Amino acid sequence: KHQEADILKSPNSAAGRISANLTPKNMNPITYLPQTYWGLDPLHRACLKMFIQDVLDMETYPGHPNMNVFAYKNHPISRVDLMGWVVRVEERERVFNYTIDDGTGVINCVCWKPKVHGAVCSTQEGYMDDNAGTIAASASADSTEKELANFLSIKTQEIKNCTRQRRRPVKLGDLLHVRGRVKSYRGAREVGAAYFRCVDDPACSIEIQRMVEQPRLYRNFYDIPFQLPGSSEKEDCTGESLVKSLQDAITDFLNKNNTVLNFEIKELATVDSLMAVVKKTQEGKTAMSGKQVISLFTQAVRNLEDLGTVYRRSEKDDLYVVIARDETLESTVLGILRQESRNPKYSDSGCHHRHVLDCLKMKQRFSGVGPSVVMRVLDKLESQSDIISTSENYYIAF
């Protein structure tokens, strides 16, 4: 289970960056849009090229449980563009049910058969053939009409072939491209296809090109929460920009003061250089209360914790330890890995970093340590050749 989770969440994997969970955490709570403003979000009506796992993980949009509109970040999502290999085919009287797999998850796609029945289709085809024949007969004197007759004949044949092809089921192992609305049916997520076709891609070049494109779409569009026009400037002055400035100031303070091994958040609020950052951004505005200042410092320190710069010693107190100056943490992690590497279960494949984290949290001193901190320590130990990585996020000690 840990391995599957990391395949989806590692920024270095194909599915990884890949998923929304791979982007840096936004420390501010997500603001969801009222339905009135959904149309202002350009992603609302678009078919998003998402990974299937992200489609499965999306929750219904808060406050609108019965509308088949789902929330990714704060984007109201209703349509997706998926591509995957067919792993299950079920044909019914009016629909094909295709289950596709893109490597991150599987989802059912309901693809309706063409509504044109045999008799109607024959009538329409005959009508088009008659028209094409009439035009061809009268086109002997005019080359433009000949070109039009040939064009109509080609298009008629294409329509016939397309109709026949869509009424035949796709085979197992085919690559299927689907666009349509996301919906929940009997508790399961599925896609009602408005468009679907079998992709002829023997060299997998189309699939590879899509996998290269998707991380860029996530990074530049999907992972950026939508803000109403006019609200970004206010947010920049009071929210993320201030936290980022304070975060940089705390990092600079810790780098300059080598004697600081640990600290509490309330102690940081007494440092003049750090408070000067807060006061500078509040010029001409109402002064912040003590609770607001502490909340601001808390967000900045948690950002540093996510980056693996500091860790919280215990969930019962607010004491944070600077990782670069804590030799005990490094030696403890190395000791855990050496002990677990003797276990036959981990002697060949290695020990997963989350297992190391679980063992570490059993020690009271390190009960507040997070995954990013453990990963940073493991990377340092690997660079020192104290441990080696047997595969992604799996390690073994000598």
mmCIF file of C-alpha atoms in Angstrom, residues 39-340:
data_model
loop_
_atom_site.group_PDB
_atom_site.id
_atom_site.type_symbol
_atom_site.label_atom_id
_atom_site.label_comp_id
_atom_site.label_asym_id
_atom_site.label_seq_id
_atom_site.Cartn_x
_atom_site.Cartn_y
_atom_site.Cartn_z
ATOM 1 C CA GLY A 39 -18.685 30.009 -15.314
ATOM 2 C CA LEU A 40 -15.778 32.391 -14.634
ATOM 3 C CA ASP A 41 -13.447 29.435 -14.147
ATOM 4 C CA PRO A 42 -12.223 28.386 -17.623
ATOM 5 C CA LEU A 43 -11.757 24.795 -16.433
ATOM 6 C CA HIS A 44 -15.429 24.325 -15.546
ATOM 7 C CA ARG A 45 -16.655 23.492 -19.064
ATOM 8 C CA ALA A 46 -13.371 22.193 -20.456
ATOM 9 C CA CYS A 47 -12.450 18.525 -20.864
ATOM 10 C CA LEU A 48 -9.424 18.238 -18.590
ATOM 11 C CA LYS A 49 -6.629 15.810 -19.446
ATOM 12 C CA MET A 50 -6.453 14.332 -15.960
ATOM 13 C CA PHE A 51 -5.076 11.130 -14.566
ATOM 14 C CA ILE A 52 -7.698 8.539 -13.694
ATOM 15 C CA GLN A 53 -6.598 8.381 -10.046
ATOM 16 C CA ASP A 54 -7.263 12.112 -9.666
ATOM 17 C CA VAL A 55 -10.719 11.652 -11.193
ATOM 18 C CA LEU A 56 -11.466 8.894 -8.695
ATOM 19 C CA ASP A 57 -10.148 10.946 -5.765
ATOM 20 C CA MET A 58 -12.203 14.061 -6.470
ATOM 21 C CA GLU A 59 -15.027 14.783 -4.038
ATOM 22 C CA THR A 60 -18.353 16.302 -5.018
ATOM 23 C CA TYR A 61 -18.224 20.082 -4.955
ATOM 24 C CA PRO A 62 -19.055 21.299 -1.412
ATOM 25 C CA GLY A 63 -22.662 22.364 -1.100
ATOM 26 C CA HIS A 64 -23.726 20.704 -4.367
ATOM 27 C CA PRO A 65 -23.794 16.923 -3.752
ATOM 28 C CA ASN A 66 -26.306 16.002 -6.476
ATOM 29 C CA MET A 67 -25.019 17.985 -9.479
ATOM 30 C CA ASN A 68 -22.206 15.670 -10.685
ATOM 31 C CA VAL A 69 -19.747 18.553 -10.307
ATOM 32 C CA PHE A 70 -16.505 17.676 -8.551
ATOM 33 C CA ALA A 71 -13.790 19.706 -6.857
ATOM 34 C CA TYR A 72 -10.131 19.609 -7.858
ATOM 35 C CA LYS A 73 -8.458 22.255 -5.691
ATOM 36 C CA ASN A 74 -11.355 24.726 -5.916
ATOM 37 C CA HIS A 75 -12.048 24.142 -9.619
ATOM 38 C CA PRO A 76 -15.591 22.893 -10.379
ATOM 39 C CA ILE A 77 -14.882 19.958 -12.711
ATOM 40 C CA SER A 78 -17.585 18.261 -14.775
ATOM 41 C CA ARG A 79 -15.802 16.978 -17.915
ATOM 42 C CA VAL A 80 -12.587 15.044 -18.470
ATOM 43 C CA ASP A 81 -10.431 13.794 -21.323
ATOM 44 C CA LEU A 82 -8.997 10.331 -20.581
ATOM 45 C CA MET A 83 -6.829 7.848 -22.420
ATOM 46 C CA GLY A 84 -6.085 4.336 -21.264
ATOM 47 C CA TRP A 85 -5.857 0.666 -22.147
ATOM 48 C CA VAL A 86 -9.071 -1.322 -22.256
ATOM 49 C CA VAL A 87 -9.064 -3.985 -19.519
ATOM 50 C CA ARG A 88 -12.760 -4.882 -19.563
ATOM 51 C CA VAL A 89 -15.458 -4.867 -22.240
ATOM 52 C CA GLU A 90 -19.177 -5.288 -21.671
ATOM 53 C CA GLU A 91 -21.669 -4.901 -24.531
ATOM 54 C CA ARG A 92 -25.306 -4.175 -23.889
ATOM 55 C CA GLU A 93 -28.214 -3.430 -26.173
ATOM 56 C CA ARG A 94 -27.572 0.298 -26.375
ATOM 57 C CA VAL A 95 -24.159 0.877 -24.798
ATOM 58 C CA PHE A 96 -20.613 -0.403 -24.483
ATOM 59 C CA ASN A 97 -19.087 -0.388 -20.993
ATOM 60 C CA TYR A 98 -15.315 -0.053 -21.305
ATOM 61 C CA THR A 99 -13.019 -0.104 -18.262
ATOM 62 C CA ILE A 100 -9.754 1.684 -19.049
ATOM 63 C CA ASP A 101 -6.448 1.810 -17.171
ATOM 64 C CA ASP A 102 -3.869 4.595 -17.574
ATOM 65 C CA GLY A 103 -1.394 3.268 -15.003
ATOM 66 C CA THR A 104 -2.719 5.365 -12.108
ATOM 67 C CA GLY A 105 -6.184 3.809 -11.783
ATOM 68 C CA VAL A 106 -9.110 2.243 -13.618
ATOM 69 C CA ILE A 107 -12.496 3.765 -14.419
ATOM 70 C CA ASN A 108 -15.602 2.659 -16.289
ATOM 71 C CA CYS A 109 -16.609 4.566 -19.435
ATOM 72 C CA VAL A 110 -20.184 4.347 -20.739
ATOM 73 C CA CYS A 111 -20.042 4.678 -24.536
ATOM 74 C CA TRP A 112 -23.425 4.841 -26.275
ATOM 75 C CA LYS A 113 -23.876 3.089 -29.582
ATOM 76 C CA PRO A 114 -24.882 5.277 -32.557
ATOM 77 C CA LYS A 115 -28.592 6.080 -32.437
ATOM 78 C CA VAL A 116 -28.991 5.535 -36.206
ATOM 79 C CA HIS A 117 -30.753 2.187 -36.669
ATOM 80 C CA GLY A 118 -30.312 -0.016 -39.699
ATOM 81 C CA ALA A 119 -33.397 1.090 -41.663
ATOM 82 C CA VAL A 120 -32.884 4.754 -40.982
ATOM 83 C CA CYS A 121 -29.187 4.448 -41.771
ATOM 84 C CA SER A 122 -29.929 2.715 -45.065
ATOM 85 C CA THR A 123 -32.459 5.427 -45.975
ATOM 86 C CA GLN A 124 -29.994 8.193 -45.179
ATOM 87 C CA GLU A 125 -27.180 6.455 -47.018
ATOM 88 C CA GLY A 126 -29.431 5.886 -50.028
ATOM 89 C CA TYR A 127 -30.514 9.514 -49.952
ATOM 90 C CA MET A 128 -26.913 10.682 -49.898
ATOM 91 C CA ASP A 129 -25.943 8.198 -52.639
ATOM 92 C CA ASP A 130 -28.848 9.429 -54.829
ATOM 93 C CA ASN A 131 -27.836 13.038 -54.315
ATOM 94 C CA ALA A 132 -24.225 12.214 -55.064
ATOM 95 C CA GLY A 133 -25.302 10.343 -58.212
ATOM 96 C CA THR A 134 -27.528 13.217 -59.357
ATOM 97 C CA ILE A 135 -24.737 15.714 -58.829
ATOM 98 C CA ALA A 136 -22.285 13.416 -60.620
ATOM 99 C CA ALA A 137 -24.618 13.078 -63.587
ATOM 100 C CA SER A 138 -24.990 16.830 -63.972
ATOM 101 C CA ALA A 139 -21.338 17.547 -63.315
ATOM 102 C CA SER A 140 -19.993 16.430 -66.658
ATOM 103 C CA ALA A 141 -19.760 19.989 -67.929
ATOM 104 C CA ASP A 142 -18.345 21.628 -64.843
ATOM 105 C CA SER A 143 -15.166 20.597 -62.990
ATOM 106 C CA THR A 144 -16.257 22.313 -59.730
ATOM 107 C CA GLU A 145 -19.353 20.170 -59.561
ATOM 108 C CA LYS A 146 -17.229 17.095 -60.232
ATOM 109 C CA GLU A 147 -15.021 17.952 -57.272
ATOM 110 C CA LEU A 148 -18.115 18.440 -55.111
ATOM 111 C CA ALA A 149 -19.511 15.071 -56.237
ATOM 112 C CA ASN A 150 -16.247 13.329 -55.394
ATOM 113 C CA PHE A 151 -16.091 15.088 -52.016
ATOM 114 C CA LEU A 152 -19.655 14.003 -51.141
ATOM 115 C CA SER A 153 -18.905 10.440 -52.213
ATOM 116 C CA ILE A 154 -15.798 10.270 -49.998
ATOM 117 C CA LYS A 155 -17.594 11.775 -46.993
ATOM 118 C CA THR A 156 -20.525 9.393 -47.448
ATOM 119 C CA GLN A 157 -18.177 6.434 -47.341
ATOM 120 C CA GLU A 158 -16.421 7.835 -44.255
ATOM 121 C CA ILE A 159 -19.776 8.180 -42.461
ATOM 122 C CA LYS A 160 -20.653 4.579 -43.338
ATOM 123 C CA ASN A 161 -17.308 3.291 -42.086
ATOM 124 C CA CYS A 162 -17.495 5.382 -38.907
ATOM 125 C CA THR A 163 -21.021 4.137 -38.143
ATOM 126 C CA ARG A 164 -20.020 0.511 -38.647
ATOM 127 C CA GLN A 165 -16.872 0.938 -36.538
ATOM 128 C CA ARG A 166 -18.686 2.580 -33.617
ATOM 129 C CA ARG A 167 -21.208 -0.241 -33.519
ATOM 130 C CA ARG A 168 -18.423 -2.795 -33.087
ATOM 131 C CA PRO A 169 -16.939 -3.198 -29.604
ATOM 132 C CA VAL A 170 -13.349 -2.197 -28.875
ATOM 133 C CA LYS A 171 -11.122 -5.180 -28.061
ATOM 134 C CA LEU A 172 -9.251 -5.870 -24.844
ATOM 135 C CA GLY A 173 -5.795 -4.292 -24.941
ATOM 136 C CA ASP A 174 -6.796 -1.453 -27.291
ATOM 137 C CA LEU A 175 -5.899 2.136 -26.428
ATOM 138 C CA LEU A 176 -9.117 4.119 -25.967
ATOM 139 C CA HIS A 177 -9.519 7.902 -26.005
ATOM 140 C CA VAL A 178 -12.630 9.134 -24.171
ATOM 141 C CA ARG A 179 -14.142 12.556 -23.502
ATOM 142 C CA GLY A 180 -17.266 13.072 -21.450
ATOM 143 C CA ARG A 181 -18.957 14.019 -18.186
ATOM 144 C CA VAL A 182 -17.850 12.617 -14.847
ATOM 145 C CA LYS A 183 -20.666 11.158 -12.766
ATOM 146 C CA SER A 184 -21.351 8.818 -9.875
ATOM 147 C CA TYR A 185 -23.527 5.772 -10.500
ATOM 148 C CA ARG A 186 -24.423 3.416 -7.652
ATOM 149 C CA GLY A 187 -21.566 4.761 -5.577
ATOM 150 C CA ALA A 188 -18.926 4.296 -8.292
ATOM 151 C CA ARG A 189 -17.251 6.984 -10.407
ATOM 152 C CA GLU A 190 -17.634 6.684 -14.182
ATOM 153 C CA VAL A 191 -17.491 8.736 -17.374
ATOM 154 C CA GLY A 192 -20.444 9.189 -19.731
ATOM 155 C CA ALA A 193 -18.656 9.441 -23.073
ATOM 156 C CA ALA A 194 -19.695 12.126 -25.531
ATOM 157 C CA TYR A 195 -16.774 11.101 -27.751
ATOM 158 C CA PHE A 196 -14.684 7.951 -27.924
ATOM 159 C CA ARG A 197 -12.359 6.307 -30.408
ATOM 160 C CA CYS A 198 -9.791 3.542 -30.554
ATOM 161 C CA VAL A 199 -6.278 4.975 -30.961
ATOM 162 C CA ASP A 200 -3.876 3.205 -33.302
ATOM 163 C CA ASP A 201 -0.578 3.709 -31.473
ATOM 164 C CA PRO A 202 1.692 0.641 -31.836
ATOM 165 C CA ALA A 203 4.807 2.587 -30.762
ATOM 166 C CA CYS A 204 2.990 4.269 -27.816
ATOM 167 C CA SER A 205 4.152 7.656 -29.135
ATOM 168 C CA ILE A 206 0.734 9.276 -28.645
ATOM 169 C CA GLU A 207 0.486 7.975 -25.074
ATOM 170 C CA ILE A 208 4.032 9.147 -24.245
ATOM 171 C CA GLN A 209 3.349 12.584 -25.719
ATOM 172 C CA ARG A 210 0.242 12.833 -23.562
ATOM 173 C CA MET A 211 2.147 11.794 -20.410
ATOM 174 C CA VAL A 212 4.705 14.530 -21.104
ATOM 175 C CA GLU A 213 1.944 17.104 -21.610
ATOM 176 C CA GLN A 214 -0.123 16.284 -18.518
ATOM 177 C CA PRO A 215 2.390 17.353 -15.820
ATOM 178 C CA ARG A 216 2.675 20.739 -17.527
ATOM 179 C CA LEU A 217 -1.113 21.134 -17.554
ATOM 180 C CA TYR A 218 -1.288 20.248 -13.860
ATOM 181 C CA ARG A 219 1.531 22.598 -12.944
ATOM 182 C CA ASN A 220 0.353 25.592 -14.995
ATOM 183 C CA PHE A 221 -3.424 25.274 -14.710
ATOM 184 C CA TYR A 222 -5.049 22.483 -12.691
ATOM 185 C CA ASP A 223 -2.997 22.875 -9.491
ATOM 186 C CA ILE A 224 -3.449 26.654 -9.326
ATOM 187 C CA PRO A 225 -6.619 27.483 -7.330
ATOM 188 C CA PHE A 226 -9.007 29.796 -9.135
ATOM 189 C CA GLN A 227 -9.361 33.313 -7.764
ATOM 190 C CA LEU A 228 -12.183 35.676 -8.593
ATOM 191 C CA PRO A 229 -11.055 38.715 -10.617
ATOM 192 C CA GLY A 230 -9.981 41.530 -8.299
ATOM 193 C CA SER A 231 -9.271 39.286 -5.312
ATOM 194 C CA SER A 232 -5.682 38.317 -6.197
ATOM 195 C CA GLU A 233 -4.135 41.646 -5.204
ATOM 196 C CA LYS A 234 -5.750 41.568 -1.778
ATOM 197 C CA GLU A 235 -4.706 37.956 -1.257
ATOM 198 C CA ASP A 236 -1.152 38.783 -2.263
ATOM 199 C CA CYS A 237 -0.886 41.549 0.322
ATOM 200 C CA THR A 238 -2.343 39.690 3.263
ATOM 201 C CA GLY A 239 -1.883 35.969 2.616
ATOM 202 C CA GLU A 240 0.722 33.895 0.854
ATOM 203 C CA SER A 241 3.106 36.762 0.092
ATOM 204 C CA LEU A 242 3.408 37.733 3.767
ATOM 205 C CA VAL A 243 3.875 34.099 4.874
ATOM 206 C CA LYS A 244 6.554 33.580 2.204
ATOM 207 C CA SER A 245 8.428 36.741 3.263
ATOM 208 C CA LEU A 246 8.317 35.659 6.910
ATOM 209 C CA GLN A 247 9.412 32.129 5.962
ATOM 210 C CA ASP A 248 12.465 33.507 4.132
ATOM 211 C CA ALA A 249 13.272 35.775 7.076
ATOM 212 C CA ILE A 250 13.135 32.857 9.548
ATOM 213 C CA THR A 251 15.409 30.771 7.283
ATOM 214 C CA ASP A 252 17.893 33.650 7.098
ATOM 215 C CA PHE A 253 17.750 34.093 10.898
ATOM 216 C CA LEU A 254 18.473 30.393 11.506
ATOM 217 C CA ASN A 255 21.373 30.398 9.039
ATOM 218 C CA LYS A 256 22.991 33.396 10.705
ATOM 219 C CA ASN A 257 22.537 32.098 14.262
ATOM 220 C CA ASN A 258 24.309 28.740 14.410
ATOM 221 C CA THR A 259 23.739 28.456 18.128
ATOM 222 C CA VAL A 260 19.982 28.109 17.710
ATOM 223 C CA LEU A 261 19.303 24.387 18.013
ATOM 224 C CA ASN A 262 15.569 24.591 18.723
ATOM 225 C CA PHE A 263 12.903 27.212 19.268
ATOM 226 C CA GLU A 264 9.253 27.803 20.048
ATOM 227 C CA ILE A 265 7.009 29.854 17.795
ATOM 228 C CA LYS A 266 6.305 32.434 20.501
ATOM 229 C CA GLU A 267 10.081 32.973 20.827
ATOM 230 C CA LEU A 268 10.352 33.868 17.148
ATOM 231 C CA ALA A 269 7.753 36.599 17.678
ATOM 232 C CA THR A 270 10.221 38.352 20.012
ATOM 233 C CA VAL A 271 12.958 38.632 17.362
ATOM 234 C CA ASP A 272 13.128 42.220 16.131
ATOM 235 C CA SER A 273 14.251 41.370 12.576
ATOM 236 C CA LEU A 274 11.325 38.979 12.124
ATOM 237 C CA MET A 275 8.741 41.351 13.588
ATOM 238 C CA ALA A 276 10.081 44.067 11.292
ATOM 239 C CA VAL A 277 8.973 41.935 8.311
ATOM 240 C CA VAL A 278 5.447 41.715 9.716
ATOM 241 C CA LYS A 279 5.251 45.436 10.537
ATOM 242 C CA LYS A 280 6.574 46.441 7.110
ATOM 243 C CA THR A 281 3.706 44.712 5.315
ATOM 244 C CA GLN A 282 1.157 46.224 7.711
ATOM 245 C CA GLU A 283 2.064 49.877 7.132
ATOM 246 C CA GLY A 284 -1.059 51.980 6.792
ATOM 247 C CA LYS A 285 -3.283 49.133 7.957
ATOM 248 C CA THR A 286 -4.848 48.075 11.209
ATOM 249 C CA ALA A 287 -2.276 46.490 13.505
ATOM 250 C CA MET A 288 -2.474 42.708 13.836
ATOM 251 C CA SER A 289 -3.459 41.171 17.149
ATOM 252 C CA GLY A 290 -1.132 38.863 19.076
ATOM 253 C CA LYS A 291 -3.084 35.779 17.968
ATOM 254 C CA GLN A 292 -2.857 36.833 14.317
ATOM 255 C CA VAL A 293 0.905 37.303 14.589
ATOM 256 C CA ILE A 294 1.357 33.860 16.183
ATOM 257 C CA SER A 295 -0.857 32.327 13.481
ATOM 258 C CA LEU A 296 1.320 33.957 10.815
ATOM 259 C CA PHE A 297 4.522 32.585 12.361
ATOM 260 C CA THR A 298 2.887 29.158 12.703
ATOM 261 C CA GLN A 299 2.111 29.016 8.977
ATOM 262 C CA ALA A 300 5.659 30.073 8.079
ATOM 263 C CA VAL A 301 7.225 27.451 10.385
ATOM 264 C CA ARG A 302 4.934 24.728 9.031
ATOM 265 C CA ASN A 303 6.118 25.608 5.537
ATOM 266 C CA LEU A 304 9.690 25.095 6.746
ATOM 267 C CA GLU A 305 8.596 21.794 8.252
ATOM 268 C CA ASP A 306 7.186 20.677 4.896
ATOM 269 C CA LEU A 307 10.510 21.601 3.277
ATOM 270 C CA GLY A 308 12.386 19.439 5.804
ATOM 271 C CA THR A 309 14.219 22.340 7.455
ATOM 272 C CA VAL A 310 12.797 21.884 10.957
ATOM 273 C CA TYR A 311 10.661 19.308 12.719
ATOM 274 C CA ARG A 312 8.252 19.424 15.618
ATOM 275 C CA ARG A 313 9.592 17.368 18.483
ATOM 276 C CA SER A 314 6.219 16.324 19.838
ATOM 277 C CA GLU A 315 2.581 16.970 19.101
ATOM 278 C CA LYS A 316 2.155 17.908 22.760
ATOM 279 C CA ASP A 317 4.414 20.978 22.611
ATOM 280 C CA ASP A 318 5.464 23.688 20.163
ATOM 281 C CA LEU A 319 9.200 23.046 20.289
ATOM 282 C CA TYR A 320 10.755 22.875 16.819
ATOM 283 C CA VAL A 321 14.238 21.476 16.183
ATOM 284 C CA VAL A 322 16.601 22.573 13.385
ATOM 285 C CA ILE A 323 17.357 19.377 11.466
ATOM 286 C CA ALA A 324 20.829 20.378 10.264
ATOM 287 C CA ARG A 325 21.971 20.718 13.898
ATOM 288 C CA ASP A 326 20.347 17.613 15.338
ATOM 289 C CA GLU A 327 22.742 14.668 15.086
ATOM 290 C CA THR A 328 20.460 12.501 17.210
ATOM 291 C CA LEU A 329 17.766 12.332 14.525
ATOM 292 C CA GLU A 330 20.235 11.224 11.867
ATOM 293 C CA SER A 331 21.799 8.524 14.063
ATOM 294 C CA THR A 332 18.370 7.286 15.159
ATOM 295 C CA VAL A 333 17.133 6.895 11.576
ATOM 296 C CA LEU A 334 20.341 5.087 10.637
ATOM 297 C CA GLY A 335 19.961 2.779 13.636
ATOM 298 C CA ILE A 336 16.366 1.945 12.681
ATOM 299 C CA LEU A 337 17.404 1.118 9.111
ATOM 300 C CA ARG A 338 20.275 -1.092 10.243
ATOM 301 C CA GLN A 339 18.010 -2.990 12.594
ATOM 302 C CA GLU A 340 15.223 -3.425 10.038
#
